[in-house]
């Protein structure tokens, strides 16, 4: 009986070691991709970094204004076309700006249409759980669109006069969090179809 107990103990110990090793391998594969306007790091355009990112990576965005639009089609419905500056389609990314007073995603003045479609500063698409912080989103038709579980912290949105009706739109998502953000202008937050468990805390409107 003692030998059976010893074997079970050994198997459990080996399983713990294996799990730790697998976790370490997964963690070691995660990369940090850096975006700087001056070309001193990996990328100068945020979408290029997003396109290159793998599951679990971090994207670190420096100070400055990022306003390069790319054509995109929403995964969540498969039909809605838009021109986006940040279109997140990879799961489990952490995206960190230099601070909402330093990193700006959007043009210097309102642009409602680009590349023949309506514009968006940030779109988090289906299947792309995301943690994002330290960025201002503004001067697009739809500043922030979230269709997957996400945490947005210490960010700012500013709805420009003449832009879409809302600054932040949620659709088909459960348990998103907006924390310590500034939601400015005449917009606000709207929840669409299939939204459950939205938490908004310590935000300024």
PDB file of C-alpha atoms in Angstrom:
ATOM      1  CA  UNK A   1       0.000   0.000   0.000  1.00  0.00           C
ATOM      2  CA  UNK A   2       2.854   2.342   0.850  1.00  0.00           C
ATOM      3  CA  UNK A   3       4.379   1.749  -2.580  1.00  0.00           C
ATOM      4  CA  UNK A   4       1.088   2.668  -4.270  1.00  0.00           C
ATOM      5  CA  UNK A   5       0.947   5.905  -2.285  1.00  0.00           C
ATOM      6  CA  UNK A   6       4.554   6.670  -3.229  1.00  0.00           C
ATOM      7  CA  UNK A   7       3.812   6.108  -6.920  1.00  0.00           C
ATOM      8  CA  UNK A   8       0.753   8.374  -6.770  1.00  0.00           C
ATOM      9  CA  UNK A   9       2.818  11.039  -5.023  1.00  0.00           C
ATOM     10  CA  UNK A  10       5.522  10.759  -7.687  1.00  0.00           C
ATOM     11  CA  UNK A  11       2.979  11.066 -10.483  1.00  0.00           C
ATOM     12  CA  UNK A  12       1.462  14.160  -8.898  1.00  0.00           C
ATOM     13  CA  UNK A  13       4.920  15.699  -8.488  1.00  0.00           C
ATOM     14  CA  UNK A  14       5.784  14.971 -12.111  1.00  0.00           C
ATOM     15  CA  UNK A  15       2.473  16.466 -13.232  1.00  0.00           C
ATOM     16  CA  UNK A  16       3.179  19.652 -11.267  1.00  0.00           C
ATOM     17  CA  UNK A  17       6.641  19.937 -12.827  1.00  0.00           C
ATOM     18  CA  UNK A  18       5.211  19.330 -16.306  1.00  0.00           C
ATOM     19  CA  UNK A  19       2.523  21.978 -15.853  1.00  0.00           C
ATOM     20  CA  UNK A  20       5.107  24.467 -14.615  1.00  0.00           C
ATOM     21  CA  UNK A  21       7.343  23.706 -17.587  1.00  0.00           C
ATOM     22  CA  UNK A  22       4.510  24.091 -20.096  1.00  0.00           C
ATOM     23  CA  UNK A  23       3.503  27.356 -18.455  1.00  0.00           C
ATOM     24  CA  UNK A  24       7.084  28.559 -18.633  1.00  0.00           C
ATOM     25  CA  UNK A  25       7.327  27.671 -22.306  1.00  0.00           C
ATOM     26  CA  UNK A  26       4.085  29.505 -23.081  1.00  0.00           C
ATOM     27  CA  UNK A  27       5.275  32.542 -21.134  1.00  0.00           C
ATOM     28  CA  UNK A  28       8.684  32.518 -22.791  1.00  0.00           C
ATOM     29  CA  UNK A  29       7.034  32.679 -26.211  1.00  0.00           C
ATOM     30  CA  UNK A  30       5.229  35.921 -25.386  1.00  0.00           C
ATOM     31  CA  UNK A  31       6.913  38.910 -26.982  1.00  0.00           C
ATOM     32  CA  UNK A  32       6.853  42.665 -26.478  1.00  0.00           C
ATOM     33  CA  UNK A  33       6.401  44.595 -29.709  1.00  0.00           C
ATOM     34  CA  UNK A  34       7.261  48.285 -29.560  1.00  0.00           C
ATOM     35  CA  UNK A  35       5.789  51.084 -31.648  1.00  0.00           C
ATOM     36  CA  UNK A  36       7.543  54.461 -31.890  1.00  0.00           C
ATOM     37  CA  UNK A  37       6.832  57.294 -34.302  1.00  0.00           C
ATOM     38  CA  UNK A  38      10.518  58.059 -34.835  1.00  0.00           C
ATOM     39  CA  UNK A  39      11.379  54.571 -36.094  1.00  0.00           C
ATOM     40  CA  UNK A  40      13.615  53.760 -33.133  1.00  0.00           C
ATOM     41  CA  UNK A  41      11.722  50.543 -32.302  1.00  0.00           C
ATOM     42  CA  UNK A  42      10.097  47.608 -34.112  1.00  0.00           C
ATOM     43  CA  UNK A  43       7.218  49.470 -35.772  1.00  0.00           C
ATOM     44  CA  UNK A  44       6.022  52.972 -36.604  1.00  0.00           C
ATOM     45  CA  UNK A  45       2.405  51.984 -37.383  1.00  0.00           C
ATOM     46  CA  UNK A  46       0.292  50.373 -34.667  1.00  0.00           C
ATOM     47  CA  UNK A  47      -1.642  48.104 -37.035  1.00  0.00           C
ATOM     48  CA  UNK A  48       1.596  46.574 -38.303  1.00  0.00           C
ATOM     49  CA  UNK A  49       2.415  45.534 -34.736  1.00  0.00           C
ATOM     50  CA  UNK A  50      -1.117  44.204 -34.212  1.00  0.00           C
ATOM     51  CA  UNK A  51      -0.877  42.160 -37.404  1.00  0.00           C
ATOM     52  CA  UNK A  52       2.452  40.677 -36.301  1.00  0.00           C
ATOM     53  CA  UNK A  53       1.398  39.893 -32.719  1.00  0.00           C
ATOM     54  CA  UNK A  54       0.833  36.364 -31.442  1.00  0.00           C
ATOM     55  CA  UNK A  55      -1.470  35.231 -28.649  1.00  0.00           C
ATOM     56  CA  UNK A  56      -0.296  36.621 -25.304  1.00  0.00           C
ATOM     57  CA  UNK A  57       2.024  39.289 -26.698  1.00  0.00           C
ATOM     58  CA  UNK A  58       2.322  42.849 -25.411  1.00  0.00           C
ATOM     59  CA  UNK A  59       2.324  45.935 -27.614  1.00  0.00           C
ATOM     60  CA  UNK A  60       3.986  49.009 -26.148  1.00  0.00           C
ATOM     61  CA  UNK A  61       3.121  52.271 -27.888  1.00  0.00           C
ATOM     62  CA  UNK A  62       5.228  55.375 -27.433  1.00  0.00           C
ATOM     63  CA  UNK A  63       4.240  59.019 -27.339  1.00  0.00           C
ATOM     64  CA  UNK A  64       2.839  60.807 -30.364  1.00  0.00           C
ATOM     65  CA  UNK A  65      -0.126  60.774 -32.722  1.00  0.00           C
ATOM     66  CA  UNK A  66      -0.977  57.619 -34.653  1.00  0.00           C
ATOM     67  CA  UNK A  67      -3.429  58.133 -37.514  1.00  0.00           C
ATOM     68  CA  UNK A  68      -2.772  55.589 -40.262  1.00  0.00           C
ATOM     69  CA  UNK A  69      -6.037  53.999 -41.429  1.00  0.00           C
ATOM     70  CA  UNK A  70      -6.298  50.477 -42.817  1.00  0.00           C
ATOM     71  CA  UNK A  71      -9.301  48.837 -44.480  1.00  0.00           C
ATOM     72  CA  UNK A  72     -11.002  46.173 -42.356  1.00  0.00           C
ATOM     73  CA  UNK A  73     -14.121  44.013 -42.133  1.00  0.00           C
ATOM     74  CA  UNK A  74     -15.604  43.090 -38.766  1.00  0.00           C
ATOM     75  CA  UNK A  75     -15.155  39.468 -37.786  1.00  0.00           C
ATOM     76  CA  UNK A  76     -18.102  39.643 -35.400  1.00  0.00           C
ATOM     77  CA  UNK A  77     -20.613  40.023 -38.242  1.00  0.00           C
ATOM     78  CA  UNK A  78     -18.469  39.342 -41.296  1.00  0.00           C
ATOM     79  CA  UNK A  79     -19.949  42.156 -43.351  1.00  0.00           C
ATOM     80  CA  UNK A  80     -19.306  45.580 -41.775  1.00  0.00           C
ATOM     81  CA  UNK A  81     -16.435  47.396 -43.485  1.00  0.00           C
ATOM     82  CA  UNK A  82     -14.571  50.254 -41.834  1.00  0.00           C
ATOM     83  CA  UNK A  83     -11.285  52.151 -41.887  1.00  0.00           C
ATOM     84  CA  UNK A  84      -9.463  51.469 -38.635  1.00  0.00           C
ATOM     85  CA  UNK A  85      -6.307  52.684 -36.949  1.00  0.00           C
ATOM     86  CA  UNK A  86      -6.240  49.865 -34.382  1.00  0.00           C
ATOM     87  CA  UNK A  87      -8.074  46.644 -35.298  1.00  0.00           C
ATOM     88  CA  UNK A  88      -7.395  43.971 -32.671  1.00  0.00           C
ATOM     89  CA  UNK A  89      -7.979  40.405 -33.894  1.00  0.00           C
ATOM     90  CA  UNK A  90      -5.419  38.409 -31.874  1.00  0.00           C
ATOM     91  CA  UNK A  91      -6.427  36.964 -28.507  1.00  0.00           C
ATOM     92  CA  UNK A  92      -4.972  37.876 -25.109  1.00  0.00           C
ATOM     93  CA  UNK A  93      -2.999  40.963 -26.075  1.00  0.00           C
ATOM     94  CA  UNK A  94      -1.861  43.617 -23.628  1.00  0.00           C
ATOM     95  CA  UNK A  95      -1.662  47.040 -25.274  1.00  0.00           C
ATOM     96  CA  UNK A  96      -0.048  49.860 -23.314  1.00  0.00           C
ATOM     97  CA  UNK A  97       0.374  53.478 -24.361  1.00  0.00           C
ATOM     98  CA  UNK A  98       2.749  56.012 -22.841  1.00  0.00           C
ATOM     99  CA  UNK A  99      -0.215  57.670 -21.107  1.00  0.00           C
ATOM    100  CA  UNK A 100      -3.450  59.263 -22.269  1.00  0.00           C
ATOM    101  CA  UNK A 101      -1.759  62.684 -22.316  1.00  0.00           C
ATOM    102  CA  UNK A 102       1.042  61.365 -24.517  1.00  0.00           C
ATOM    103  CA  UNK A 103      -0.300  58.681 -26.870  1.00  0.00           C
ATOM    104  CA  UNK A 104      -3.070  59.714 -29.280  1.00  0.00           C
ATOM    105  CA  UNK A 105      -4.860  57.391 -31.689  1.00  0.00           C
ATOM    106  CA  UNK A 106      -6.783  59.451 -34.218  1.00  0.00           C
ATOM    107  CA  UNK A 107      -6.143  62.391 -36.544  1.00  0.00           C
ATOM    108  CA  UNK A 108      -5.595  65.945 -35.311  1.00  0.00           C
ATOM    109  CA  UNK A 109      -9.044  66.909 -36.640  1.00  0.00           C
ATOM    110  CA  UNK A 110     -12.178  64.846 -37.209  1.00  0.00           C
ATOM    111  CA  UNK A 111     -12.138  62.464 -40.170  1.00  0.00           C
ATOM    112  CA  UNK A 112     -15.461  60.649 -40.543  1.00  0.00           C
ATOM    113  CA  UNK A 113     -14.561  58.710 -43.688  1.00  0.00           C
ATOM    114  CA  UNK A 114     -11.354  57.240 -45.099  1.00  0.00           C
ATOM    115  CA  UNK A 115     -10.667  54.612 -47.745  1.00  0.00           C
ATOM    116  CA  UNK A 116     -14.329  54.832 -48.688  1.00  0.00           C
ATOM    117  CA  UNK A 117     -15.582  53.728 -45.242  1.00  0.00           C
ATOM    118  CA  UNK A 118     -16.432  55.135 -41.831  1.00  0.00           C
ATOM    119  CA  UNK A 119     -13.476  55.542 -39.499  1.00  0.00           C
ATOM    120  CA  UNK A 120     -12.697  53.982 -36.119  1.00  0.00           C
ATOM    121  CA  UNK A 121      -9.792  54.600 -33.760  1.00  0.00           C
ATOM    122  CA  UNK A 122      -9.986  51.286 -31.863  1.00  0.00           C
ATOM    123  CA  UNK A 123     -11.902  48.113 -32.700  1.00  0.00           C
ATOM    124  CA  UNK A 124     -11.530  45.010 -30.540  1.00  0.00           C
ATOM    125  CA  UNK A 125     -13.058  42.229 -32.611  1.00  0.00           C
ATOM    126  CA  UNK A 126     -14.605  38.879 -31.710  1.00  0.00           C
ATOM    127  CA  UNK A 127     -12.151  36.366 -30.248  1.00  0.00           C
ATOM    128  CA  UNK A 128      -9.599  39.013 -29.243  1.00  0.00           C
ATOM    129  CA  UNK A 129      -9.675  39.419 -25.471  1.00  0.00           C
ATOM    130  CA  UNK A 130      -7.648  42.523 -24.709  1.00  0.00           C
ATOM    131  CA  UNK A 131      -6.196  44.616 -21.892  1.00  0.00           C
ATOM    132  CA  UNK A 132      -5.567  48.176 -23.053  1.00  0.00           C
ATOM    133  CA  UNK A 133      -4.378  51.234 -21.140  1.00  0.00           C
ATOM    134  CA  UNK A 134      -2.823  54.678 -21.395  1.00  0.00           C
ATOM    135  CA  UNK A 135      -4.188  55.927 -24.744  1.00  0.00           C
ATOM    136  CA  UNK A 136      -6.480  58.711 -25.985  1.00  0.00           C
ATOM    137  CA  UNK A 137      -8.866  57.800 -28.838  1.00  0.00           C
ATOM    138  CA  UNK A 138     -10.540  60.607 -30.764  1.00  0.00           C
ATOM    139  CA  UNK A 139     -11.466  62.368 -34.004  1.00  0.00           C
ATOM    140  CA  UNK A 140     -12.959  59.350 -35.786  1.00  0.00           C
ATOM    141  CA  UNK A 141     -16.576  58.531 -36.556  1.00  0.00           C
ATOM    142  CA  UNK A 142     -16.587  55.686 -34.023  1.00  0.00           C
ATOM    143  CA  UNK A 143     -13.803  56.121 -31.494  1.00  0.00           C
ATOM    144  CA  UNK A 144     -13.915  52.806 -29.591  1.00  0.00           C
ATOM    145  CA  UNK A 145     -15.797  49.634 -30.571  1.00  0.00           C
ATOM    146  CA  UNK A 146     -15.534  46.547 -28.364  1.00  0.00           C
ATOM    147  CA  UNK A 147     -16.937  43.166 -29.415  1.00  0.00           C
ATOM    148  CA  UNK A 148     -14.962  40.889 -27.083  1.00  0.00           C
ATOM    149  CA  UNK A 149     -14.220  40.738 -23.361  1.00  0.00           C
ATOM    150  CA  UNK A 150     -11.791  43.562 -22.694  1.00  0.00           C
ATOM    151  CA  UNK A 151     -10.413  45.722 -19.920  1.00  0.00           C
ATOM    152  CA  UNK A 152      -9.838  49.383 -20.808  1.00  0.00           C
ATOM    153  CA  UNK A 153      -8.007  51.333 -18.119  1.00  0.00           C
ATOM    154  CA  UNK A 154      -6.649  54.884 -17.807  1.00  0.00           C
ATOM    155  CA  UNK A 155      -7.716  55.778 -21.341  1.00  0.00           C
ATOM    156  CA  UNK A 156      -9.595  58.745 -22.765  1.00  0.00           C
ATOM    157  CA  UNK A 157     -12.145  59.094 -25.541  1.00  0.00           C
ATOM    158  CA  UNK A 158     -13.242  62.467 -26.886  1.00  0.00           C
ATOM    159  CA  UNK A 159     -16.256  62.534 -29.180  1.00  0.00           C
ATOM    160  CA  UNK A 160     -15.820  65.318 -31.712  1.00  0.00           C
ATOM    161  CA  UNK A 161     -18.794  67.380 -32.867  1.00  0.00           C
ATOM    162  CA  UNK A 162     -20.124  65.800 -36.039  1.00  0.00           C
ATOM    163  CA  UNK A 163     -18.797  62.321 -35.232  1.00  0.00           C
ATOM    164  CA  UNK A 164     -20.864  59.224 -34.449  1.00  0.00           C
ATOM    165  CA  UNK A 165     -23.410  59.335 -31.657  1.00  0.00           C
ATOM    166  CA  UNK A 166     -21.296  57.563 -29.024  1.00  0.00           C
ATOM    167  CA  UNK A 167     -17.654  57.465 -27.941  1.00  0.00           C
ATOM    168  CA  UNK A 168     -17.576  53.831 -26.782  1.00  0.00           C
ATOM    169  CA  UNK A 169     -19.751  51.068 -28.231  1.00  0.00           C
ATOM    170  CA  UNK A 170     -20.085  47.528 -26.872  1.00  0.00           C
ATOM    171  CA  UNK A 171     -21.718  44.649 -28.737  1.00  0.00           C
ATOM    172  CA  UNK A 172     -21.931  40.853 -28.329  1.00  0.00           C
ATOM    173  CA  UNK A 173     -19.639  40.857 -25.288  1.00  0.00           C
ATOM    174  CA  UNK A 174     -19.716  39.628 -21.685  1.00  0.00           C
ATOM    175  CA  UNK A 175     -18.053  41.200 -18.646  1.00  0.00           C
ATOM    176  CA  UNK A 176     -16.088  44.061 -20.220  1.00  0.00           C
ATOM    177  CA  UNK A 177     -14.524  46.584 -17.838  1.00  0.00           C
ATOM    178  CA  UNK A 178     -13.944  50.325 -18.249  1.00  0.00           C
ATOM    179  CA  UNK A 179     -11.878  51.659 -15.355  1.00  0.00           C
ATOM    180  CA  UNK A 180     -10.387  55.093 -14.552  1.00  0.00           C
ATOM    181  CA  UNK A 181     -11.183  56.367 -18.036  1.00  0.00           C
ATOM    182  CA  UNK A 182     -12.303  59.782 -19.267  1.00  0.00           C
ATOM    183  CA  UNK A 183     -15.285  59.604 -21.638  1.00  0.00           C
ATOM    184  CA  UNK A 184     -15.524  63.179 -22.905  1.00  0.00           C
ATOM    185  CA  UNK A 185     -17.546  65.126 -25.453  1.00  0.00           C
ATOM    186  CA  UNK A 186     -21.233  64.668 -26.213  1.00  0.00           C
ATOM    187  CA  UNK A 187     -20.993  60.918 -26.571  1.00  0.00           C
ATOM    188  CA  UNK A 188     -20.828  58.378 -23.796  1.00  0.00           C
ATOM    189  CA  UNK A 189     -21.148  54.599 -23.706  1.00  0.00           C
ATOM    190  CA  UNK A 190     -23.770  52.552 -25.535  1.00  0.00           C
ATOM    191  CA  UNK A 191     -24.377  48.832 -25.159  1.00  0.00           C
ATOM    192  CA  UNK A 192     -25.778  46.945 -28.110  1.00  0.00           C
ATOM    193  CA  UNK A 193     -27.094  43.450 -28.607  1.00  0.00           C
ATOM    194  CA  UNK A 194     -25.725  40.624 -26.459  1.00  0.00           C
ATOM    195  CA  UNK A 195     -23.894  42.754 -23.872  1.00  0.00           C
ATOM    196  CA  UNK A 196     -23.824  41.399 -20.308  1.00  0.00           C
ATOM    197  CA  UNK A 197     -22.003  42.326 -17.132  1.00  0.00           C
ATOM    198  CA  UNK A 198     -20.455  45.642 -18.212  1.00  0.00           C
ATOM    199  CA  UNK A 199     -18.540  47.238 -15.326  1.00  0.00           C
ATOM    200  CA  UNK A 200     -17.754  50.964 -15.432  1.00  0.00           C
ATOM    201  CA  UNK A 201     -15.893  52.295 -12.411  1.00  0.00           C
ATOM    202  CA  UNK A 202     -13.977  55.425 -11.394  1.00  0.00           C
ATOM    203  CA  UNK A 203     -14.587  57.073 -14.768  1.00  0.00           C
ATOM    204  CA  UNK A 204     -15.119  60.721 -15.673  1.00  0.00           C
ATOM    205  CA  UNK A 205     -17.978  61.695 -17.998  1.00  0.00           C
TER     206      UNK A 205
END
